[in-house]
mmCIF file with all atom_site columns, C-alpha atoms and ligand atoms in Angstrom:
data_model
loop_
_atom_site.group_PDB
_atom_site.id
_atom_site.type_symbol
_atom_site.label_atom_id
_atom_site.label_alt_id
_atom_site.label_comp_id
_atom_site.label_asym_id
_atom_site.label_entity_id
_atom_site.label_seq_id
_atom_site.pdbx_PDB_ins_code
_atom_site.Cartn_x
_atom_site.Cartn_y
_atom_site.Cartn_z
_atom_site.occupancy
_atom_site.B_iso_or_equiv
_atom_site.pdbx_formal_charge
_atom_site.auth_seq_id
_atom_site.auth_comp_id
_atom_site.auth_asym_id
_atom_site.auth_atom_id
_atom_site.pdbx_PDB_model_num
ATOM   1   C  CA  . MET R 1 1   ? 0.000  0.000  0.000  1.00 0.00 ? 1   MET R CA  1
ATOM   2   C  CA  . ASN R 1 2   ? 1.386  3.377  -1.025 1.00 0.00 ? 2   ASN R CA  1
ATOM   3   C  CA  . HIS R 1 3   ? 0.231  6.854  -0.076 1.00 0.00 ? 3   HIS R CA  1
ATOM   4   C  CA  . LYS R 1 4   ? 0.441  10.148 -1.820 1.00 0.00 ? 4   LYS R CA  1
ATOM   5   C  CA  . ILE R 1 5   ? 2.568  12.460 0.302  1.00 0.00 ? 5   ILE R CA  1
ATOM   6   C  CA  . ARG R 1 6   ? 2.494  16.207 -0.121 1.00 0.00 ? 6   ARG R CA  1
ATOM   7   C  CA  . GLU R 1 7   ? 5.523  18.159 1.089  1.00 0.00 ? 7   GLU R CA  1
ATOM   8   C  CA  . LEU R 1 8   ? 4.697  20.555 3.909  1.00 0.00 ? 8   LEU R CA  1
ATOM   9   C  CA  . LEU R 1 9   ? 8.168  21.520 5.149  1.00 0.00 ? 9   LEU R CA  1
ATOM   10  C  CA  . SER R 1 10  ? 11.199 20.997 2.933  1.00 0.00 ? 10  SER R CA  1
ATOM   11  C  CA  . GLU R 1 11  ? 14.389 19.296 4.037  1.00 0.00 ? 11  GLU R CA  1
ATOM   12  C  CA  . GLU R 1 12  ? 16.159 22.653 3.932  1.00 0.00 ? 12  GLU R CA  1
ATOM   13  C  CA  . GLU R 1 13  ? 13.505 24.399 6.046  1.00 0.00 ? 13  GLU R CA  1
ATOM   14  C  CA  . VAL R 1 14  ? 13.642 21.661 8.669  1.00 0.00 ? 14  VAL R CA  1
ATOM   15  C  CA  . ASP R 1 15  ? 17.440 21.586 8.760  1.00 0.00 ? 15  ASP R CA  1
ATOM   16  C  CA  . ASN R 1 16  ? 17.652 25.372 9.052  1.00 0.00 ? 16  ASN R CA  1
ATOM   17  C  CA  . ARG R 1 17  ? 15.153 25.450 11.885 1.00 0.00 ? 17  ARG R CA  1
ATOM   18  C  CA  . ILE R 1 18  ? 16.999 22.705 13.779 1.00 0.00 ? 18  ILE R CA  1
ATOM   19  C  CA  . ARG R 1 19  ? 20.199 24.702 13.433 1.00 0.00 ? 19  ARG R CA  1
ATOM   20  C  CA  . GLN R 1 20  ? 18.409 27.736 14.956 1.00 0.00 ? 20  GLN R CA  1
ATOM   21  C  CA  . LEU R 1 21  ? 17.030 25.660 17.826 1.00 0.00 ? 21  LEU R CA  1
ATOM   22  C  CA  . GLY R 1 22  ? 20.522 24.303 18.526 1.00 0.00 ? 22  GLY R CA  1
ATOM   23  C  CA  . GLU R 1 23  ? 21.956 27.818 18.590 1.00 0.00 ? 23  GLU R CA  1
ATOM   24  C  CA  . GLN R 1 24  ? 19.166 29.020 20.899 1.00 0.00 ? 24  GLN R CA  1
ATOM   25  C  CA  . ILE R 1 25  ? 19.703 26.126 23.328 1.00 0.00 ? 25  ILE R CA  1
ATOM   26  C  CA  . THR R 1 26  ? 23.477 26.676 23.221 1.00 0.00 ? 26  THR R CA  1
ATOM   27  C  CA  . LYS R 1 27  ? 22.890 30.305 24.264 1.00 0.00 ? 27  LYS R CA  1
ATOM   28  C  CA  . ASP R 1 28  ? 20.281 29.525 26.924 1.00 0.00 ? 28  ASP R CA  1
ATOM   29  C  CA  . TYR R 1 29  ? 22.427 26.873 28.634 1.00 0.00 ? 29  TYR R CA  1
ATOM   30  C  CA  . GLU R 1 30  ? 25.787 28.618 28.330 1.00 0.00 ? 30  GLU R CA  1
ATOM   31  C  CA  . GLY R 1 31  ? 28.289 27.199 30.825 1.00 0.00 ? 31  GLY R CA  1
ATOM   32  C  CA  . GLU R 1 32  ? 26.026 24.230 31.624 1.00 0.00 ? 32  GLU R CA  1
ATOM   33  C  CA  . GLU R 1 33  ? 25.890 20.575 30.687 1.00 0.00 ? 33  GLU R CA  1
ATOM   34  C  CA  . ILE R 1 34  ? 22.847 19.116 28.963 1.00 0.00 ? 34  ILE R CA  1
ATOM   35  C  CA  . PHE R 1 35  ? 21.154 15.747 29.313 1.00 0.00 ? 35  PHE R CA  1
ATOM   36  C  CA  . LEU R 1 36  ? 19.114 15.178 26.166 1.00 0.00 ? 36  LEU R CA  1
ATOM   37  C  CA  . VAL R 1 37  ? 16.236 12.696 26.476 1.00 0.00 ? 37  VAL R CA  1
ATOM   38  C  CA  . CYS R 1 38  ? 15.084 11.426 23.102 1.00 0.00 ? 38  CYS R CA  1
ATOM   39  C  CA  . THR R 1 39  ? 11.670 9.806  22.898 1.00 0.00 ? 39  THR R CA  1
ATOM   40  C  CA  . LEU R 1 40  ? 11.639 6.740  20.643 1.00 0.00 ? 40  LEU R CA  1
ATOM   41  C  CA  . LYS R 1 41  ? 11.098 6.186  17.891 1.00 0.00 ? 41  LYS R CA  1
ATOM   42  C  CA  . GLY R 1 42  ? 9.738  9.346  16.287 1.00 0.00 ? 42  GLY R CA  1
ATOM   43  C  CA  . ALA R 1 43  ? 12.114 11.940 17.749 1.00 0.00 ? 43  ALA R CA  1
ATOM   44  C  CA  . SER R 1 44  ? 15.328 10.041 17.017 1.00 0.00 ? 44  SER R CA  1
ATOM   45  C  CA  . PHE R 1 45  ? 16.022 11.718 13.660 1.00 0.00 ? 45  PHE R CA  1
ATOM   46  C  CA  . PHE R 1 46  ? 15.388 15.165 15.140 1.00 0.00 ? 46  PHE R CA  1
ATOM   47  C  CA  . ALA R 1 47  ? 17.342 14.493 18.348 1.00 0.00 ? 47  ALA R CA  1
ATOM   48  C  CA  . CYS R 1 48  ? 20.502 13.450 16.476 1.00 0.00 ? 48  CYS R CA  1
ATOM   49  C  CA  . GLU R 1 49  ? 20.424 16.530 14.237 1.00 0.00 ? 49  GLU R CA  1
ATOM   50  C  CA  . LEU R 1 50  ? 19.664 18.808 17.188 1.00 0.00 ? 50  LEU R CA  1
ATOM   51  C  CA  . ALA R 1 51  ? 22.443 17.306 19.316 1.00 0.00 ? 51  ALA R CA  1
ATOM   52  C  CA  . LYS R 1 52  ? 24.947 18.071 16.545 1.00 0.00 ? 52  LYS R CA  1
ATOM   53  C  CA  . ARG R 1 53  ? 23.915 21.733 16.650 1.00 0.00 ? 53  ARG R CA  1
ATOM   54  C  CA  . ILE R 1 54  ? 24.318 22.168 20.420 1.00 0.00 ? 54  ILE R CA  1
ATOM   55  C  CA  . ALA R 1 55  ? 27.830 23.362 21.195 1.00 0.00 ? 55  ALA R CA  1
ATOM   56  C  CA  . LEU R 1 56  ? 27.898 22.333 24.867 1.00 0.00 ? 56  LEU R CA  1
ATOM   57  C  CA  . PRO R 1 57  ? 28.867 19.222 26.842 1.00 0.00 ? 57  PRO R CA  1
ATOM   58  C  CA  . LEU R 1 58  ? 25.961 16.858 26.229 1.00 0.00 ? 58  LEU R CA  1
ATOM   59  C  CA  . THR R 1 59  ? 24.842 13.327 26.962 1.00 0.00 ? 59  THR R CA  1
ATOM   60  C  CA  . LEU R 1 60  ? 22.033 11.532 25.180 1.00 0.00 ? 60  LEU R CA  1
ATOM   61  C  CA  . ASP R 1 61  ? 19.632 8.908  26.486 1.00 0.00 ? 61  ASP R CA  1
ATOM   62  C  CA  . PHE R 1 62  ? 16.498 7.280  25.129 1.00 0.00 ? 62  PHE R CA  1
ATOM   63  C  CA  . ILE R 1 63  ? 13.046 6.620  26.497 1.00 0.00 ? 63  ILE R CA  1
ATOM   64  C  CA  . ALA R 1 64  ? 10.031 5.018  24.848 1.00 0.00 ? 64  ALA R CA  1
ATOM   65  C  CA  . VAL R 1 65  ? 6.388  5.587  25.648 1.00 0.00 ? 65  VAL R CA  1
ATOM   66  C  CA  . ALA R 1 66  ? 3.472  4.554  23.483 1.00 0.00 ? 66  ALA R CA  1
ATOM   67  C  CA  . SER R 1 67  ? 0.102  6.171  23.000 1.00 0.00 ? 67  SER R CA  1
ATOM   68  C  CA  . TYR R 1 68  ? -0.811 5.282  19.464 1.00 0.00 ? 68  TYR R CA  1
ATOM   69  C  CA  . GLY R 1 69  ? -1.941 2.160  17.672 1.00 0.00 ? 69  GLY R CA  1
ATOM   70  C  CA  . ASP R 1 70  ? -1.001 1.464  14.092 1.00 0.00 ? 70  ASP R CA  1
ATOM   71  C  CA  . GLY R 1 71  ? -3.186 4.129  12.531 1.00 0.00 ? 71  GLY R CA  1
ATOM   72  C  CA  . THR R 1 72  ? -3.658 7.818  13.073 1.00 0.00 ? 72  THR R CA  1
ATOM   73  C  CA  . GLN R 1 73  ? -5.994 7.704  16.063 1.00 0.00 ? 73  GLN R CA  1
ATOM   74  C  CA  . SER R 1 74  ? -4.823 8.138  19.640 1.00 0.00 ? 74  SER R CA  1
ATOM   75  C  CA  . SER R 1 75  ? -5.877 5.435  22.044 1.00 0.00 ? 75  SER R CA  1
ATOM   76  C  CA  . GLY R 1 76  ? -5.668 7.964  24.881 1.00 0.00 ? 76  GLY R CA  1
ATOM   77  C  CA  . GLU R 1 77  ? -3.663 5.470  26.905 1.00 0.00 ? 77  GLU R CA  1
ATOM   78  C  CA  . VAL R 1 78  ? 0.032  6.047  27.561 1.00 0.00 ? 78  VAL R CA  1
ATOM   79  C  CA  . ARG R 1 79  ? 2.522  3.500  28.849 1.00 0.00 ? 79  ARG R CA  1
ATOM   80  C  CA  . MET R 1 80  ? 6.303  3.268  29.299 1.00 0.00 ? 80  MET R CA  1
ATOM   81  C  CA  . ILE R 1 81  ? 8.051  0.746  27.069 1.00 0.00 ? 81  ILE R CA  1
ATOM   82  C  CA  . LYS R 1 82  ? 11.697 1.586  27.675 1.00 0.00 ? 82  LYS R CA  1
ATOM   83  C  CA  . ASP R 1 83  ? 13.058 3.651  30.562 1.00 0.00 ? 83  ASP R CA  1
ATOM   84  C  CA  . LEU R 1 84  ? 16.230 5.765  30.603 1.00 0.00 ? 84  LEU R CA  1
ATOM   85  C  CA  . ASP R 1 85  ? 19.542 4.033  31.299 1.00 0.00 ? 85  ASP R CA  1
ATOM   86  C  CA  . GLU R 1 86  ? 20.852 6.804  33.530 1.00 0.00 ? 86  GLU R CA  1
ATOM   87  C  CA  . SER R 1 87  ? 19.660 8.891  36.468 1.00 0.00 ? 87  SER R CA  1
ATOM   88  C  CA  . ILE R 1 88  ? 18.568 12.468 35.691 1.00 0.00 ? 88  ILE R CA  1
ATOM   89  C  CA  . GLU R 1 89  ? 18.834 13.753 39.244 1.00 0.00 ? 89  GLU R CA  1
ATOM   90  C  CA  . GLY R 1 90  ? 20.455 17.196 39.355 1.00 0.00 ? 90  GLY R CA  1
ATOM   91  C  CA  . LYS R 1 91  ? 20.809 17.375 35.571 1.00 0.00 ? 91  LYS R CA  1
ATOM   92  C  CA  . ASN R 1 92  ? 19.636 19.891 32.973 1.00 0.00 ? 92  ASN R CA  1
ATOM   93  C  CA  . VAL R 1 93  ? 17.187 17.702 31.103 1.00 0.00 ? 93  VAL R CA  1
ATOM   94  C  CA  . ILE R 1 94  ? 15.744 18.578 27.719 1.00 0.00 ? 94  ILE R CA  1
ATOM   95  C  CA  . VAL R 1 95  ? 13.121 16.154 26.447 1.00 0.00 ? 95  VAL R CA  1
ATOM   96  C  CA  . VAL R 1 96  ? 13.187 15.945 22.664 1.00 0.00 ? 96  VAL R CA  1
ATOM   97  C  CA  . GLU R 1 97  ? 9.895  15.002 21.033 1.00 0.00 ? 97  GLU R CA  1
ATOM   98  C  CA  . ASP R 1 98  ? 8.740  14.764 17.430 1.00 0.00 ? 98  ASP R CA  1
ATOM   99  C  CA  . ILE R 1 99  ? 5.283  16.293 17.813 1.00 0.00 ? 99  ILE R CA  1
ATOM   100 C  CA  . VAL R 1 100 ? 2.949  17.524 20.529 1.00 0.00 ? 100 VAL R CA  1
ATOM   101 C  CA  . ASP R 1 101 ? -0.540 16.539 19.427 1.00 0.00 ? 101 ASP R CA  1
ATOM   102 C  CA  . THR R 1 102 ? -3.157 15.985 22.139 1.00 0.00 ? 102 THR R CA  1
ATOM   103 C  CA  . GLY R 1 103 ? -0.365 16.467 24.712 1.00 0.00 ? 103 GLY R CA  1
ATOM   104 C  CA  . ARG R 1 104 ? -1.199 13.245 26.563 1.00 0.00 ? 104 ARG R CA  1
ATOM   105 C  CA  . THR R 1 105 ? 2.119  11.527 25.911 1.00 0.00 ? 105 THR R CA  1
ATOM   106 C  CA  . LEU R 1 106 ? 4.173  14.507 26.992 1.00 0.00 ? 106 LEU R CA  1
ATOM   107 C  CA  . SER R 1 107 ? 2.212  15.336 30.124 1.00 0.00 ? 107 SER R CA  1
ATOM   108 C  CA  . TYR R 1 108 ? 2.579  11.709 31.259 1.00 0.00 ? 108 TYR R CA  1
ATOM   109 C  CA  . LEU R 1 109 ? 6.294  11.693 30.471 1.00 0.00 ? 109 LEU R CA  1
ATOM   110 C  CA  . MET R 1 110 ? 7.083  15.097 31.991 1.00 0.00 ? 110 MET R CA  1
ATOM   111 C  CA  . GLU R 1 111 ? 5.296  14.116 35.231 1.00 0.00 ? 111 GLU R CA  1
ATOM   112 C  CA  . ILE R 1 112 ? 7.388  10.960 35.537 1.00 0.00 ? 112 ILE R CA  1
ATOM   113 C  CA  . LEU R 1 113 ? 10.634 12.813 34.877 1.00 0.00 ? 113 LEU R CA  1
ATOM   114 C  CA  . LYS R 1 114 ? 9.795  15.688 37.240 1.00 0.00 ? 114 LYS R CA  1
ATOM   115 C  CA  . LYS R 1 115 ? 9.550  13.226 40.139 1.00 0.00 ? 115 LYS R CA  1
ATOM   116 C  CA  . ARG R 1 116 ? 13.174 12.194 39.532 1.00 0.00 ? 116 ARG R CA  1
ATOM   117 C  CA  . ASN R 1 117 ? 14.439 15.640 40.590 1.00 0.00 ? 117 ASN R CA  1
ATOM   118 C  CA  . PRO R 1 118 ? 16.291 16.974 37.571 1.00 0.00 ? 118 PRO R CA  1
ATOM   119 C  CA  . ARG R 1 119 ? 17.920 20.378 38.113 1.00 0.00 ? 119 ARG R CA  1
ATOM   120 C  CA  . THR R 1 120 ? 15.916 21.770 35.181 1.00 0.00 ? 120 THR R CA  1
ATOM   121 C  CA  . LEU R 1 121 ? 13.408 20.123 32.860 1.00 0.00 ? 121 LEU R CA  1
ATOM   122 C  CA  . LYS R 1 122 ? 12.408 21.510 29.472 1.00 0.00 ? 122 LYS R CA  1
ATOM   123 C  CA  . LEU R 1 123 ? 10.683 20.277 26.375 1.00 0.00 ? 123 LEU R CA  1
ATOM   124 C  CA  . CYS R 1 124 ? 11.819 20.694 22.778 1.00 0.00 ? 124 CYS R CA  1
ATOM   125 C  CA  . SER R 1 125 ? 9.446  19.514 20.060 1.00 0.00 ? 125 SER R CA  1
ATOM   126 C  CA  . LEU R 1 126 ? 10.062 19.588 16.323 1.00 0.00 ? 126 LEU R CA  1
ATOM   127 C  CA  . LEU R 1 127 ? 6.357  20.047 15.600 1.00 0.00 ? 127 LEU R CA  1
ATOM   128 C  CA  . ASP R 1 128 ? 3.325  21.357 17.429 1.00 0.00 ? 128 ASP R CA  1
ATOM   129 C  CA  . LYS R 1 129 ? -0.299 20.738 16.453 1.00 0.00 ? 129 LYS R CA  1
ATOM   130 C  CA  . PRO R 1 130 ? -2.010 23.202 18.825 1.00 0.00 ? 130 PRO R CA  1
ATOM   131 C  CA  . GLU R 1 131 ? -5.529 22.674 17.440 1.00 0.00 ? 131 GLU R CA  1
ATOM   132 C  CA  . ARG R 1 132 ? -5.541 19.106 18.711 1.00 0.00 ? 132 ARG R CA  1
ATOM   133 C  CA  . ARG R 1 133 ? -4.544 19.822 22.313 1.00 0.00 ? 133 ARG R CA  1
ATOM   134 C  CA  . VAL R 1 134 ? -6.509 18.027 25.040 1.00 0.00 ? 134 VAL R CA  1
ATOM   135 C  CA  . VAL R 1 135 ? -3.997 18.374 27.908 1.00 0.00 ? 135 VAL R CA  1
ATOM   136 C  CA  . ASP R 1 136 ? -2.540 21.804 28.675 1.00 0.00 ? 136 ASP R CA  1
ATOM   137 C  CA  . ILE R 1 137 ? 1.131  21.475 27.758 1.00 0.00 ? 137 ILE R CA  1
ATOM   138 C  CA  . GLN R 1 138 ? 3.451  23.797 25.884 1.00 0.00 ? 138 GLN R CA  1
ATOM   139 C  CA  . ALA R 1 139 ? 6.949  23.071 24.591 1.00 0.00 ? 139 ALA R CA  1
ATOM   140 C  CA  . ASP R 1 140 ? 9.763  25.416 25.650 1.00 0.00 ? 140 ASP R CA  1
ATOM   141 C  CA  . TYR R 1 141 ? 11.270 25.096 22.176 1.00 0.00 ? 141 TYR R CA  1
ATOM   142 C  CA  . THR R 1 142 ? 9.163  24.393 19.094 1.00 0.00 ? 142 THR R CA  1
ATOM   143 C  CA  . GLY R 1 143 ? 10.367 23.909 15.531 1.00 0.00 ? 143 GLY R CA  1
ATOM   144 C  CA  . PHE R 1 144 ? 7.140  24.509 13.622 1.00 0.00 ? 144 PHE R CA  1
ATOM   145 C  CA  . GLU R 1 145 ? 3.420  24.757 14.218 1.00 0.00 ? 145 GLU R CA  1
ATOM   146 C  CA  . VAL R 1 146 ? 1.499  22.502 11.844 1.00 0.00 ? 146 VAL R CA  1
ATOM   147 C  CA  . PRO R 1 147 ? -2.217 22.375 11.002 1.00 0.00 ? 147 PRO R CA  1
ATOM   148 C  CA  . ASP R 1 148 ? -4.476 19.533 12.087 1.00 0.00 ? 148 ASP R CA  1
ATOM   149 C  CA  . LEU R 1 149 ? -3.269 17.075 9.454  1.00 0.00 ? 149 LEU R CA  1
ATOM   150 C  CA  . PHE R 1 150 ? -1.479 13.764 9.818  1.00 0.00 ? 150 PHE R CA  1
ATOM   151 C  CA  . VAL R 1 151 ? 2.182  14.389 9.046  1.00 0.00 ? 151 VAL R CA  1
ATOM   152 C  CA  . VAL R 1 152 ? 5.044  12.010 8.308  1.00 0.00 ? 152 VAL R CA  1
ATOM   153 C  CA  . GLY R 1 153 ? 8.779  12.126 7.693  1.00 0.00 ? 153 GLY R CA  1
ATOM   154 C  CA  . TYR R 1 154 ? 11.831 13.195 9.653  1.00 0.00 ? 154 TYR R CA  1
ATOM   155 C  CA  . GLY R 1 155 ? 11.100 10.382 12.105 1.00 0.00 ? 155 GLY R CA  1
ATOM   156 C  CA  . LEU R 1 156 ? 7.307  10.592 12.116 1.00 0.00 ? 156 LEU R CA  1
ATOM   157 C  CA  . ASP R 1 157 ? 5.497  7.523  10.854 1.00 0.00 ? 157 ASP R CA  1
ATOM   158 C  CA  . TYR R 1 158 ? 2.240  6.314  9.471  1.00 0.00 ? 158 TYR R CA  1
ATOM   159 C  CA  . ALA R 1 159 ? 1.926  2.651  10.541 1.00 0.00 ? 159 ALA R CA  1
ATOM   160 C  CA  . GLN R 1 160 ? 5.736  2.608  11.006 1.00 0.00 ? 160 GLN R CA  1
ATOM   161 C  CA  . ARG R 1 161 ? 6.446  3.828  7.481  1.00 0.00 ? 161 ARG R CA  1
ATOM   162 C  CA  . TYR R 1 162 ? 7.860  7.090  6.074  1.00 0.00 ? 162 TYR R CA  1
ATOM   163 C  CA  . ARG R 1 163 ? 10.136 7.852  9.037  1.00 0.00 ? 163 ARG R CA  1
ATOM   164 C  CA  . ASN R 1 164 ? 13.036 8.027  6.577  1.00 0.00 ? 164 ASN R CA  1
ATOM   165 C  CA  . LEU R 1 165 ? 11.639 10.881 4.469  1.00 0.00 ? 165 LEU R CA  1
ATOM   166 C  CA  . PRO R 1 166 ? 14.097 13.786 4.810  1.00 0.00 ? 166 PRO R CA  1
ATOM   167 C  CA  . TYR R 1 167 ? 11.231 16.317 4.803  1.00 0.00 ? 167 TYR R CA  1
ATOM   168 C  CA  . ILE R 1 168 ? 7.849  16.675 6.570  1.00 0.00 ? 168 ILE R CA  1
ATOM   169 C  CA  . GLY R 1 169 ? 4.868  15.695 4.446  1.00 0.00 ? 169 GLY R CA  1
ATOM   170 C  CA  . VAL R 1 170 ? 1.129  15.186 4.733  1.00 0.00 ? 170 VAL R CA  1
ATOM   171 C  CA  . VAL R 1 171 ? -0.469 11.859 3.952  1.00 0.00 ? 171 VAL R CA  1
ATOM   172 C  CA  . GLU R 1 172 ? -3.037 12.802 1.302  1.00 0.00 ? 172 GLU R CA  1
ATOM   173 C  CA  . SER R 1 173 ? -4.553 9.607  0.012  1.00 0.00 ? 173 SER R CA  1
ATOM   174 C  CA  . GLU R 1 174 ? -4.099 5.874  -0.317 1.00 0.00 ? 174 GLU R CA  1
ATOM   175 C  CA  . GLY R 1 175 ? -3.398 4.647  -3.801 1.00 0.00 ? 175 GLY R CA  1
HETATM 176 P  P1  . IMP I 2 .   ? -0.090 12.997 21.865 1.00 0.00 ? 201 IMP I P1  1
HETATM 177 O  O1  . IMP I 2 .   ? 0.007  12.179 23.090 1.00 0.00 ? 201 IMP I O1  1
HETATM 178 O  O2  . IMP I 2 .   ? -1.472 12.981 21.287 1.00 0.00 ? 201 IMP I O2  1
HETATM 179 O  O3  . IMP I 2 .   ? 0.448  14.390 21.981 1.00 0.00 ? 201 IMP I O3  1
HETATM 180 O  O4  . IMP I 2 .   ? 0.696  12.230 20.751 1.00 0.00 ? 201 IMP I O4  1
HETATM 181 C  C1  . IMP I 2 .   ? 2.002  12.319 20.615 1.00 0.00 ? 201 IMP I C1  1
HETATM 182 C  C2  . IMP I 2 .   ? 2.530  11.208 19.741 1.00 0.00 ? 201 IMP I C2  1
HETATM 183 O  O5  . IMP I 2 .   ? 1.591  10.789 18.740 1.00 0.00 ? 201 IMP I O5  1
HETATM 184 C  C3  . IMP I 2 .   ? 3.699  11.751 18.985 1.00 0.00 ? 201 IMP I C3  1
HETATM 185 O  O6  . IMP I 2 .   ? 4.882  11.578 19.717 1.00 0.00 ? 201 IMP I O6  1
HETATM 186 C  C4  . IMP I 2 .   ? 3.672  10.935 17.709 1.00 0.00 ? 201 IMP I C4  1
HETATM 187 O  O7  . IMP I 2 .   ? 4.390  9.743  17.884 1.00 0.00 ? 201 IMP I O7  1
HETATM 188 C  C5  . IMP I 2 .   ? 2.207  10.626 17.482 1.00 0.00 ? 201 IMP I C5  1
HETATM 189 N  N1  . IMP I 2 .   ? 1.593  11.570 16.534 1.00 0.00 ? 201 IMP I N1  1
HETATM 190 C  C6  . IMP I 2 .   ? 0.737  12.562 16.789 1.00 0.00 ? 201 IMP I C6  1
HETATM 191 N  N2  . IMP I 2 .   ? 0.401  13.244 15.678 1.00 0.00 ? 201 IMP I N2  1
HETATM 192 C  C7  . IMP I 2 .   ? 1.081  12.657 14.672 1.00 0.00 ? 201 IMP I C7  1
HETATM 193 C  C8  . IMP I 2 .   ? 1.171  12.920 13.243 1.00 0.00 ? 201 IMP I C8  1
HETATM 194 O  O8  . IMP I 2 .   ? 0.562  13.830 12.656 1.00 0.00 ? 201 IMP I O8  1
HETATM 195 N  N3  . IMP I 2 .   ? 1.996  12.089 12.551 1.00 0.00 ? 201 IMP I N3  1
HETATM 196 C  C9  . IMP I 2 .   ? 2.692  11.078 13.134 1.00 0.00 ? 201 IMP I C9  1
HETATM 197 N  N4  . IMP I 2 .   ? 2.644  10.811 14.438 1.00 0.00 ? 201 IMP I N4  1
HETATM 198 C  C10 . IMP I 2 .   ? 1.850  11.598 15.205 1.00 0.00 ? 201 IMP I C10 1
HETATM 199 MG MG1 . MG  I 3 .   ? 6.469  10.206 19.455 1.00 0.00 ? 202 MG  I MG1 1
#
């Protein structure tokens, strides 16, 4: 099964924006060390590119939570699949996410991480779909706001496919 994908944000636009976010974070955390928490699998492409643009001492760890089935509908239920390898106590944690949609995944995750006493805890999301918000949560750093459409590419999937697209696109139709 193949889908028609319409480009929404070009590879160049995404790369440029990630470079800006990296520069902003580098400025904001000057003189500090950063602990980057990448949420699997969607944010992995973004997190690697972002990490390369942060000119500060940095460590990277991965966490996996799931809230979606195979399609485009949220189940509303969030659970932890893989925890971090390291402690975040006393660290400057930045959670890197692919997209904030309803906000359920992030509010669950941020609550868990807050209880572990990081020194600071912030959220950086490549995309934000504000129209869909159910839980009140706002990223500290956002790449782009996108309309209420199902997007793929740059790590985001539709039934596990299209993560490898180097741009952000909208799934238009099945064909
Ligand atoms: P939330 O809990 O509804 O905010 O959902 C967040 C998660 O749902 C994201 O981390 C994505 O994995 C997935 N998701 C939400 N919207 C999209 C989309 O448009 N394309 C692909 N995945 C999405
Ligand atoms: Mg995700």
